[in-house]
Each structure stands twice: as structure tokens, then as C-alpha cells.
Coordinates of C-alpha atoms in Angstrom, one line a residue:
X27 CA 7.2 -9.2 10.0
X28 CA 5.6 -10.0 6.6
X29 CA 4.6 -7.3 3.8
X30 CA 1.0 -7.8 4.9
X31 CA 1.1 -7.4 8.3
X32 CA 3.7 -4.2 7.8
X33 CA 1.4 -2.6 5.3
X34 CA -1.2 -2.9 8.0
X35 CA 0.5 -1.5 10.6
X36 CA 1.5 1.9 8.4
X37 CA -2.1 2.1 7.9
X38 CA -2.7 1.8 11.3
X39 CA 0.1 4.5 12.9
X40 CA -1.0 6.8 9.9
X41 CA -4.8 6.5 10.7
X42 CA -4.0 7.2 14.2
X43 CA -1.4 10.5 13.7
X44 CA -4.3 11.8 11.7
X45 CA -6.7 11.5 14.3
X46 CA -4.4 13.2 16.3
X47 CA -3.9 15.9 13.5
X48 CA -7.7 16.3 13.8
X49 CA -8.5 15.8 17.2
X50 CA -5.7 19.5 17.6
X51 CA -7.9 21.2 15.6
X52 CA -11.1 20.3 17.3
X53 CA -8.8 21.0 20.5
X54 CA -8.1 24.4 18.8
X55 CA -11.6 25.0 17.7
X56 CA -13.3 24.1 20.8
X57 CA -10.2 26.0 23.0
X58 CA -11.5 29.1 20.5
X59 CA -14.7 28.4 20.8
X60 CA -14.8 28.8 24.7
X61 CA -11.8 30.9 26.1
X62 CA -11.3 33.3 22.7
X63 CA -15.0 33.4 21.6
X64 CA -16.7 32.2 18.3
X65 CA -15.8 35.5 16.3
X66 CA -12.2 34.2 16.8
X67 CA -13.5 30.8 15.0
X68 CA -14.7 32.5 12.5
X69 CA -11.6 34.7 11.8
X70 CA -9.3 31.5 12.0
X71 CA -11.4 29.6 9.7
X72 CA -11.3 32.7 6.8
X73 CA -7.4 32.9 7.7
X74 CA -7.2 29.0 7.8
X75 CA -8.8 29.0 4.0
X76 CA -6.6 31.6 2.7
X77 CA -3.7 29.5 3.2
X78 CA -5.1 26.3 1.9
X79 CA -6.1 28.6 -1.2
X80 CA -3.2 30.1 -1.7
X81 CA -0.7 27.4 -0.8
X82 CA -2.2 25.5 -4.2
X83 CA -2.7 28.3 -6.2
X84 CA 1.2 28.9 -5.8
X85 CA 2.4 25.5 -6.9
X86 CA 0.7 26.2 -10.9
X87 CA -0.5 22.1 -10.3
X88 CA 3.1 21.3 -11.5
X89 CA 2.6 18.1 -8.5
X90 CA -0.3 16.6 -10.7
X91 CA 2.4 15.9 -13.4
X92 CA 5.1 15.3 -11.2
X93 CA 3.1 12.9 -8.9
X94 CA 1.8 10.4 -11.9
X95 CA 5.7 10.6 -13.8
X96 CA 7.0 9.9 -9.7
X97 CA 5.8 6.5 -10.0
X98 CA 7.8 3.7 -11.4
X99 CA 10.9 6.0 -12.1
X100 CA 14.5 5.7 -10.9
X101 CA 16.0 7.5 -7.9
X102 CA 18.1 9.6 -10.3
X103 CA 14.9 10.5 -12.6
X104 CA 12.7 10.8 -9.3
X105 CA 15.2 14.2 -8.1
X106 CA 14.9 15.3 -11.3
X107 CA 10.7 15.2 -11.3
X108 CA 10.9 16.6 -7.6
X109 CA 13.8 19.5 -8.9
X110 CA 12.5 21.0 -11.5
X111 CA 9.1 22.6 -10.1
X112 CA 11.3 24.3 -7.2
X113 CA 12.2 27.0 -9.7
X114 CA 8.9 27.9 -10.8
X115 CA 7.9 28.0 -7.3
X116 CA 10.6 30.1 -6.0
X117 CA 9.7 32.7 -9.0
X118 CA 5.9 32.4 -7.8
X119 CA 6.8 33.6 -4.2
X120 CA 8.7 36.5 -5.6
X121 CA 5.5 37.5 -7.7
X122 CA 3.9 37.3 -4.9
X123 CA 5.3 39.1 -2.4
X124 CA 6.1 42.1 -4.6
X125 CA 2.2 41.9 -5.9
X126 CA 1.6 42.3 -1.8
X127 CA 3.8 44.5 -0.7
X128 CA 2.6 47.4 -3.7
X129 CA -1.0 46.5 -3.1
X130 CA -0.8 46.5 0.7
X131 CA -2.5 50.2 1.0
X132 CA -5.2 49.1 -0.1
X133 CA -5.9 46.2 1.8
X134 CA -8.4 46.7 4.7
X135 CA -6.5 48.0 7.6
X136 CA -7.9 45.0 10.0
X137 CA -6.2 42.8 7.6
X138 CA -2.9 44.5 7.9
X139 CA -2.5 42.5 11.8
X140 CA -2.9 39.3 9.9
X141 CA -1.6 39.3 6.8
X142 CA 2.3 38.9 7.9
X143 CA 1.2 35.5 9.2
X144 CA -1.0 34.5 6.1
X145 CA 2.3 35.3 3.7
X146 CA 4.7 32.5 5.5
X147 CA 1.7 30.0 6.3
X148 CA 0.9 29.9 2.8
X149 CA 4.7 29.6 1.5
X150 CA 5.5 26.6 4.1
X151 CA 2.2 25.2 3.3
X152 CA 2.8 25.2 -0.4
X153 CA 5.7 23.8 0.6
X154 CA 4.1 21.0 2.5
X155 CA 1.7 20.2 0.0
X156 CA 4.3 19.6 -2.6
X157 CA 6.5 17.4 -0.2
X158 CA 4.0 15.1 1.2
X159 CA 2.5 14.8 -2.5
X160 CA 6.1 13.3 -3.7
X161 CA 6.2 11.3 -0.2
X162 CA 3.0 9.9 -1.0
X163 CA 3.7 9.3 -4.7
X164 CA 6.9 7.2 -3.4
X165 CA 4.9 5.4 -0.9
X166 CA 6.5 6.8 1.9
X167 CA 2.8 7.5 3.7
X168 CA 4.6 7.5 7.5
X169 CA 7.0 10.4 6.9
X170 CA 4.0 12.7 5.2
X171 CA 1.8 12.1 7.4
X172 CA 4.1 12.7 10.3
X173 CA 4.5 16.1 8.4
X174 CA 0.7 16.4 8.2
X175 CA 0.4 15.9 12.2
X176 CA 3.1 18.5 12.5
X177 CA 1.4 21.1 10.6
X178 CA -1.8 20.6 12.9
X179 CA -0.5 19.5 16.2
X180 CA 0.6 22.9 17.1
X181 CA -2.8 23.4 17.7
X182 CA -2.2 20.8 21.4
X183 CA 0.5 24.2 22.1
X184 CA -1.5 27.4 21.4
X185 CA -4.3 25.7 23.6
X186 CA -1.5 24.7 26.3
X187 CA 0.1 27.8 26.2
X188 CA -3.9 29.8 26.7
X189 CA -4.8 27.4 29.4
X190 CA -1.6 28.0 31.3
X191 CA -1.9 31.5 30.8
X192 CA -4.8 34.0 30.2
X193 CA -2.9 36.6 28.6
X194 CA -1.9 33.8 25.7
X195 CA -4.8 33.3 24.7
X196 CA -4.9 35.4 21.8
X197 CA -5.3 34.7 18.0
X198 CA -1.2 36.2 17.8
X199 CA 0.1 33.3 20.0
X200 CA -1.9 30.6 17.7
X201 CA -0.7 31.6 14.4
X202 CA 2.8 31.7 15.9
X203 CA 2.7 28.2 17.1
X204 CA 0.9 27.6 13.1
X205 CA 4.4 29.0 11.9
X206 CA 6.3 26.9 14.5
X207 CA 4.6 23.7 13.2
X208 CA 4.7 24.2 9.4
X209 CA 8.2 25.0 9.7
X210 CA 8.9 21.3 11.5
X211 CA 6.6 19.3 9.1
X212 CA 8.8 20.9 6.3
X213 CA 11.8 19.9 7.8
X214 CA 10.7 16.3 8.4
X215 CA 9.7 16.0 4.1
X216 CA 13.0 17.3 3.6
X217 CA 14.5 14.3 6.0
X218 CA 12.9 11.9 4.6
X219 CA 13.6 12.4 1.1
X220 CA 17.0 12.7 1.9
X221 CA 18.0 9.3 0.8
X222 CA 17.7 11.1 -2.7
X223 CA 20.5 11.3 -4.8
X224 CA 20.2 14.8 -4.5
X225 CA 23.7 16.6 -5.5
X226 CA 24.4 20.2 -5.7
X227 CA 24.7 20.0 -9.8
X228 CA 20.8 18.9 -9.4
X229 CA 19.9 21.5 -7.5
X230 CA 20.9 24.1 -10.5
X231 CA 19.8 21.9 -13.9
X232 CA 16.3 23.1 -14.5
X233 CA 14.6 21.0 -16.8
X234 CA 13.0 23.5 -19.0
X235 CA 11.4 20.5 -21.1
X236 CA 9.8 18.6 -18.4
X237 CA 8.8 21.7 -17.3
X238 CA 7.1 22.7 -20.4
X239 CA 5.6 19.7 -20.9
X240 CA 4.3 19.2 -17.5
X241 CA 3.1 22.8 -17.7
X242 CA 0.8 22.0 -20.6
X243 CA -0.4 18.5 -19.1
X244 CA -1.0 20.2 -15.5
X245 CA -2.9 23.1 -16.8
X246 CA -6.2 21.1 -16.8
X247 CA -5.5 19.6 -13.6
X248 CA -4.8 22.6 -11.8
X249 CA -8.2 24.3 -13.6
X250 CA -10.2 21.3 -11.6
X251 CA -8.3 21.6 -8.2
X252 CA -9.3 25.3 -8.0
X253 CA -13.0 24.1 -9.0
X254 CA -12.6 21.3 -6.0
X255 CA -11.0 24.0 -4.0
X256 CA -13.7 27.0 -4.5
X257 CA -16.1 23.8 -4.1
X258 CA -14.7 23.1 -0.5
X259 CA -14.0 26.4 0.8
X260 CA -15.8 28.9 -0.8
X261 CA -19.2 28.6 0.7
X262 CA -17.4 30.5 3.7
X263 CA -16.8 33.5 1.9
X264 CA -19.8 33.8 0.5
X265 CA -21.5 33.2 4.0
X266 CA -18.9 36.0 5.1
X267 CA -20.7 38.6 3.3
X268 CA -24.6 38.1 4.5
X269 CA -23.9 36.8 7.8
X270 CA -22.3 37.8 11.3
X271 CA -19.1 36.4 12.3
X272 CA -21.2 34.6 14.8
X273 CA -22.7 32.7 12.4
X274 CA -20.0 31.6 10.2
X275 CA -18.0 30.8 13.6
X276 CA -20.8 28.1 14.0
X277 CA -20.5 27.3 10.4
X278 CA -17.2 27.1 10.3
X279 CA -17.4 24.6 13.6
X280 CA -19.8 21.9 12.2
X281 CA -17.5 22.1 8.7
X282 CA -14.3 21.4 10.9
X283 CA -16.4 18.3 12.4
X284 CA -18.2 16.9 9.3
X285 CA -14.5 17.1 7.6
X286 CA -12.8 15.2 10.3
X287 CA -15.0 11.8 8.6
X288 CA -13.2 12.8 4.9
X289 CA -9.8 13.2 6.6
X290 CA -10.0 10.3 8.4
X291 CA -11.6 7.6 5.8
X292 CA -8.5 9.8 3.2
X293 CA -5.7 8.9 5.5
X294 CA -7.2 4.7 6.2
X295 CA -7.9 4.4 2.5
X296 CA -8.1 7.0 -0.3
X297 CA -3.7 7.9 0.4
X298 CA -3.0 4.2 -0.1
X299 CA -5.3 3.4 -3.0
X300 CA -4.4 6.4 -5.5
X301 CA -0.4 5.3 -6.2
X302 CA -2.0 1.4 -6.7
X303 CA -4.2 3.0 -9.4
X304 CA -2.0 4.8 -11.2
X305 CA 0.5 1.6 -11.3
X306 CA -2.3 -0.5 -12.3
X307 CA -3.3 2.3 -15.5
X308 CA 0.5 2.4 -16.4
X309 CA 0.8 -1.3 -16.6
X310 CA -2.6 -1.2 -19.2
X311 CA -3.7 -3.9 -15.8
X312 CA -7.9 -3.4 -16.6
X313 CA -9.4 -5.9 -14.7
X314 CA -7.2 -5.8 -11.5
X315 CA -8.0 -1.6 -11.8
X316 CA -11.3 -2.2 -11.8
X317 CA -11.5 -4.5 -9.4
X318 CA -9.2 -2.3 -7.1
X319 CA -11.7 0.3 -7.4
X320 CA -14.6 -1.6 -6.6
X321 CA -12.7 -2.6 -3.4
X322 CA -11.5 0.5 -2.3
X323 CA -15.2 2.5 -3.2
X324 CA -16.9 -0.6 -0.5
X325 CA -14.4 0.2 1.9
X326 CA -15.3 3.5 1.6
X327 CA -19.0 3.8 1.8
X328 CA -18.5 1.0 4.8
X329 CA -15.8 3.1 6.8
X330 CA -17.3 6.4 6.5
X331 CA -21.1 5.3 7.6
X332 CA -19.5 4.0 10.7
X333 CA -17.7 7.3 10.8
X334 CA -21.1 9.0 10.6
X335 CA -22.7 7.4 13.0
X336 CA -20.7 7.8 15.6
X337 CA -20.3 11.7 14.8
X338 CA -24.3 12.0 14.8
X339 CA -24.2 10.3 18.4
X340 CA -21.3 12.3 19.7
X341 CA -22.1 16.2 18.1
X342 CA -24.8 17.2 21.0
X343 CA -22.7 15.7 23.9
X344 CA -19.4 17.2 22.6
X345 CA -21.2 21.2 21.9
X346 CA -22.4 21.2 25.9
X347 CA -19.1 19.8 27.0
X348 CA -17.2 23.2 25.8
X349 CA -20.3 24.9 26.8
X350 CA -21.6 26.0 23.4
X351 CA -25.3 24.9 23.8
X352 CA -26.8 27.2 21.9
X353 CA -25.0 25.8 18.8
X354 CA -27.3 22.5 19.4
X355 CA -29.9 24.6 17.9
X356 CA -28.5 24.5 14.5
X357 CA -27.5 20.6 14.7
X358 CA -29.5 20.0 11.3
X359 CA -26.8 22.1 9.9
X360 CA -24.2 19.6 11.2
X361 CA -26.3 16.6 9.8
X362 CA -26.4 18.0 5.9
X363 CA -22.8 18.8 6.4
X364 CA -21.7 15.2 7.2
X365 CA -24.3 14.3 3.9
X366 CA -22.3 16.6 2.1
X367 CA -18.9 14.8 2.6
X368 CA -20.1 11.5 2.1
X369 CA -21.0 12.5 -1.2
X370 CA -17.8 14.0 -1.6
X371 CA -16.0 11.0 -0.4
X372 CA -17.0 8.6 -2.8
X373 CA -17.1 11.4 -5.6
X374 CA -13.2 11.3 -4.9
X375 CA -12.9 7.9 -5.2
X376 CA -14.0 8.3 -8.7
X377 CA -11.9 11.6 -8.5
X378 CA -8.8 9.5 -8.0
X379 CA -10.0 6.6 -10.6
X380 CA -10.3 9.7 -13.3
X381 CA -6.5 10.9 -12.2
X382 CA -5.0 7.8 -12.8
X383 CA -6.9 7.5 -15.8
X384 CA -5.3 10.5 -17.3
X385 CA -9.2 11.9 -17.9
X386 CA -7.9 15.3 -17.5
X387 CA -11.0 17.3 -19.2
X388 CA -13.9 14.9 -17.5
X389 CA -11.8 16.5 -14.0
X390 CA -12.0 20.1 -15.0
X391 CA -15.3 19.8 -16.5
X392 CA -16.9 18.1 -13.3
X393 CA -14.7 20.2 -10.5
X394 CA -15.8 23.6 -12.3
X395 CA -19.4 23.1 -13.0
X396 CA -19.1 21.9 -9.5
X397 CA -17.8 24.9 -8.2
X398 CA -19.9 26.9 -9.9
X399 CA -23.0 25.1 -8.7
X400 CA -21.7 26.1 -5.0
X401 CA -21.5 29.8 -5.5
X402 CA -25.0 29.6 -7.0
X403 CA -26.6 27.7 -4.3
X404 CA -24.6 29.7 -1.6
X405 CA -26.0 32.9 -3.1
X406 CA -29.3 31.2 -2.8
X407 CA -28.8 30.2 0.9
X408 CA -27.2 33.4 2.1
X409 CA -30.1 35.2 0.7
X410 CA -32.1 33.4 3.1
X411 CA -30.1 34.6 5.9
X412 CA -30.2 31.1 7.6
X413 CA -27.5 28.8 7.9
X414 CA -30.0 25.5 7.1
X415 CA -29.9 27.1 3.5
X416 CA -26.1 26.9 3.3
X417 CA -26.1 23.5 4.3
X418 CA -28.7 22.8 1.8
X419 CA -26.7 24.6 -0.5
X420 CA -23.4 22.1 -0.1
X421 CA -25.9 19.1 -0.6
X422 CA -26.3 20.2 -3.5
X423 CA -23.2 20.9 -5.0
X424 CA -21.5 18.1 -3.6
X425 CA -24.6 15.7 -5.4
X426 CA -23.5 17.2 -7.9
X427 CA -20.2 17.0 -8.0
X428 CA -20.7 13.1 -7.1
X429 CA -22.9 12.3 -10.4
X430 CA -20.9 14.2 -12.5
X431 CA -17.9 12.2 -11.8
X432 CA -19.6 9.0 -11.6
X433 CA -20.6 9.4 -15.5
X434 CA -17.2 10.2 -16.3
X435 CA -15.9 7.7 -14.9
X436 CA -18.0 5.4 -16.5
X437 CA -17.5 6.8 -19.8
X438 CA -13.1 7.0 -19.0
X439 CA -13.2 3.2 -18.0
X440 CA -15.8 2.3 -21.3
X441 CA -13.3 4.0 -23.6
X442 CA -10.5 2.1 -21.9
X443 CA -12.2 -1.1 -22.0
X444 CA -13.0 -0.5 -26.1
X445 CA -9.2 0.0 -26.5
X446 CA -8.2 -2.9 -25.2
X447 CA -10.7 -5.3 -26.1
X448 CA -12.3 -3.8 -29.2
X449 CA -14.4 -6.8 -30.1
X450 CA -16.2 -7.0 -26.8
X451 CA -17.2 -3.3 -26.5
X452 CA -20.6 -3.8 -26.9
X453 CA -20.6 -5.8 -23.5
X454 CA -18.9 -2.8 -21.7

């Protein structure tokens, strides 16, 4: 089999464990949705974003660092790069359980069924977000996205275990079977990276200068991905507070839907393009980067409209097949959703072009202005008490988010361009 064809069957076998990974969670959702009730949805989806928050604000962005130095570097140097964040992370986790466990009076006593599961699920997530990221940075795309369908595919055994039995079908028996999967996909990173030269000497060297270093480097980087973060999930919370569960159920629903397009065109495209980049940056290669990047952003406007499409066609049939009818009613919602990730889909195109240009302050400027645009125009759309304004309100910020990364990238690749051909930098 040549390299060509191989490449394009990873792509294909990755593409297609992602669409299982999403197809368990509308399994979940719509299993939720119908036998558990859309309050449940709701609950899932604040629970879901905890863990996804906290599971990055854990890791300090040490991965941005380790991710670029990852590529090009020897197998001894590569255990090292992978090493040396472990022990900052296992002192995080500490933190944060003791910060828990002295605050835990005060937490709301509802919260006190669910945060036992929330403390693990965001450790082994963490943990999964830093595994697949050095997977990825190595190429090895099957293995982490084996470890992605893991950590979602419980979802095919919570709504197995609720149709087989009524008395399973509680929110208890889901996060259980969460647990259960995070704890496999963690094992299978750890597998696959086991080829390593990992030895027991490693395991206790910490590289207090790297660290430093990368410390100092990833603090910008991990500024922006709490921007992008509280630009992806924080609409939810702020919906949380001037509307009924009900409503951010149905919210939450249409999100899970619209974000199945950005996982999707991600896994086919964005995974594979982002290590090519950064090669191509290192290796001072201008024209074939921007060439690479032209490619991979007509790929991507192309794949996700078709994407689109059929999600538009399929949304009405799909609500009264689980029943949920009434949730046609708010399908406009659905519609600016989907326009909201195909704005945020190319915007991380030029996301990834700005990482692997090492533009640093363009990505926290844009990804906290961003964010900050969100909270403002959720505010604005929960004081209307309708969910068309929170839609409306992630248009917005995610048009936003698109320009203002579109300039900087312009302005990253001009400065590039005048650095390496300083004669012709009026033609930029």
C-alpha cells in the first residue's frame, strides 16, 4: 500500500470513529431526551461543560508548548517534552482536590450528588486531552482518536443499559459508564505511546528549565484557550441563569447537533493539517505554508456546507423521530447555531495558521475579545428571555471571532513574508 493511499485510509477510519463518537452522544442525547426527560439534558450538558472546562484549566496550557517542541524531535527528547508537564499536573490535582474538599459546605447541596463524578471526569479528561494532544503532535491520529471514541462511546452503554432496563435509566448509571470510558481511552494513549523510550530514571528527572520556559511561552496560549473556551461554552451558563432547564435542555440539544459539523470537518481535516503547518513554519517553507493553507481553508468551507446541508434537511425528521416535536418550533435556533460554527470553523483554520506561526498575542487578543463579546451578547439575549436571541448572540461572537483572526493572520503572514523577502514587501 503506498503512503498516499495509507494516509487516506487513516483519514477515512478516523473520520468514521468520530462519527461514531458523535453519533453516542446524539444516541445519549436523544436516549435523555425521551426516556430521562429534557431537564436531564440540560443537567448533562452543565456537567458535560464543567469537565471540558476544567479538564483544560488543569493542564496550565503546558501542551501548547509541548505540542509545537513535539515536532521534529527525537524519541529520547520527545519523553522528555511529554515528562515534564506530568509533575505540574499531578501538583494541580492536589490543589484541587484540597480547594474542594474545604469548600464543599458551601457548594449547593444539589451539587453535592454530582460533584464526586465531575472530580475524576475532569482528572481523566485532562488526562485525555494531554495524551491525544502528543498522539496527534507525533502523527499518530488512529490511536487518539480511538481514545476520543472511547471517551464518547460509553454513551452506546448507558442508553443500552436504560433500554434493557427501566430502573437504569438514571443520570447515576450514565456518568458511571462516562468514568468507565475515560478510564479505557486513557489506557489506550498510554499503549500507544508505549514504544517510548520511557525508563523509570525519566519518569523522576523533571525538567525545571523546559518547564520554566514553556511556562512563560504557554502563558499566552493558555489566556486564548480560556477565551475560545468561555467562547464555546459559556453561553450555557449564562442561559442557566434566566431560563428554565427546559429551555437550556433544547439549547443544549441543537448545540450538540450544530457541533457534530465542527467535530466532524476537525477530525477529516483540521487534525491532519495543524502538525503539516507547524513543520512547514519550522522549516522557514513560506510558499508551500501558504499554499497548504489555502488548500486546507477550500477543503473546509467545501466539506462543512455539505455538512450543513444535510443537517438542515435531516434536524425536523430526526426531533419527531425521538418524539420531541415541540422542539421544531425553535428550529431557527438550530439554523443560527450551525451559522455559528461555520464561522468558527474557518476562524480556526486561521486559528491553527496563527499557532504555528508562533502569533501568540494576535491568539489571546482575538480569543478574549471574543469571549468577551459572547458574555455581552448572551446578557443581551437572555434578557430577552427567548432562545432566538441566544442564537443571535453566538452569530455574533463567533463573526467576530472569525474577522478578528482573519486580520491577524494576515498581518502574522505579511510580517513573515517581509522577513524573508525584505525587498518585495511592498507586494505582500
Amino acid at each position: 500500500m503506498g503512503p498516499a493511499r495509507r494516509r487516506v485510509m487513516i483519514a477515512s477510519i478516523n473520520v468514521i470513529m468520530r462519527g461514531l463518537a458523535l453519533v453516542a452522544k446524539f444516541a445519549l442525547l436523544l436516549y435523555l431526551s425521551r426516556y430521562v426527560g429534557l431537564e436531564a439534558v440540560g443537567i448533562y450538558g452543565l456537567i458535560q461543560s464543567a469537565a471540558v472546562l476544567g479538564s483544560r484549566f488543569l493542564g496550565w496550557g503546558l501542551y501548547f508548548e509541548a505540542n509545537r517542541a513535539l515536532v521534529g524531535e527525537t524519541p529520547d527528547k520527545q519523553v522528555d517534552i511529554i515528562i515534564a508537564p506530568q509533575w505540574v499536573y499531578m501538583g494541580g490535582y492536589a490543589v484541587f482536590v484540597l480547594i474542594l474538599a474545604f469548600s464543599w459546605s458551601h457548594w449547593p447541596a444539589s451539587w453535592h450528588v454530582v460533584l464526586p463524578y465531575i472530580v475524576p471526569l475532569m482528572l481523566l479528561n485532562h488526562q485525555i486531552v494531554e495524551l491525544t494532544q502528543v498522539l496527534l503532535a507525533k502523527q499518530q491520529t488512529f490511536p487518539a482518536n480511538l481514545a476520543i471514541f472511547l471517551n464518547s462511546g460509553w454513551a452506546y452503554a448507558a442508553a443500552a443499559a436504560g433500554l434493557l432496563s427501566p430502573e437504569w435509566r438514571t443520570l447515576d448509571v450514565t456518568l458511571n459508564c462516562w468514568l468507565a470510558g475515560a478510564t479505557m481511552a486513557v489506557l489506550v494513549c498510554l499503549f500507544a505511546l508505549r514504544k517510548l523510550p520511557f525508563s523509570f530514571a525519566a519518569l523522576f528527572r523533571p525538567r525545571l528549565g523546559w518547564l520554566a520556559q514553556a511556562f512563560i511561552i504557554s502563558a499566552p496560549l493558555y489566556l486564548a484557550m480560556v477565551g475560545q473556551l468561555v467562547n464555546l461554552l459559556g453561553d450555557r451558563y449564562v442561559l442557566g441563569f434566566a431560563l428554565s432547564a427546559r429551555e437550556v435542555g433544547i439549547y443544549v440539544m441543537f448545540w450538540s447537533f450544530g457541533n457534530a459539523v465542527q467535530v466532524l470537518v476537525q477530525t477529516g481535516l483540521l487534525q491532519l493539517s495543524q502538525p503539516q503547518l507547524i513543520a512547514l513554519y519550522k522549516n522557514n517553507h513560506y510558499a508551500a505554508f501558504k499554499l497548504q493553507l489555502r488548500k486546507i481553508t477550500y477543503h473546509v468551507v467545501l466539506v462543512s456546507s455539505v455538512y450543513m446541508v444535510l443537517a438542515v434537511v435531516l434536524i425536523e425528521p430526526v426531533l419527531r423521530l425521538v418524539g420531541q416535536t415541540e422542539a421544531i418550533a425553535f428550529v431557527s435556533l438550530f439554523y443560527l447555531l450551525l451559522l455559528s460554527f461555520f464561522l468558527r470553523l474557518v476562524a480556526e483554520v486561521c486559528q491553527q495558521a496563527l499557532y504555528a506561526l508562533r502569533a501568540d498575542r494576535a491568539l489571546i487578543t482575538t480569543n478574549l475579545s471574543a469571549a468577551v463579546v459572547m458574555i455581552v451578547a448572551a446578557c443581551t439575549g437572555a434578557i430577552t428571555g427567548q432562545l432566538l436571541g441566544a442564537g443571535w448572540a453566538v452569530v455574533m461572537a463567533a463573526a467576530y471571532l472569525f474577522a478578528s483572526q482573519y486580520y491577524s493572520l494576515r498581518l502574522a503572514i505579511k510580517t513573515w513574508r517581509e522577513k524573508n523577502y525584505p525587498y518585495n514587501a511592498a507586494s505582500a
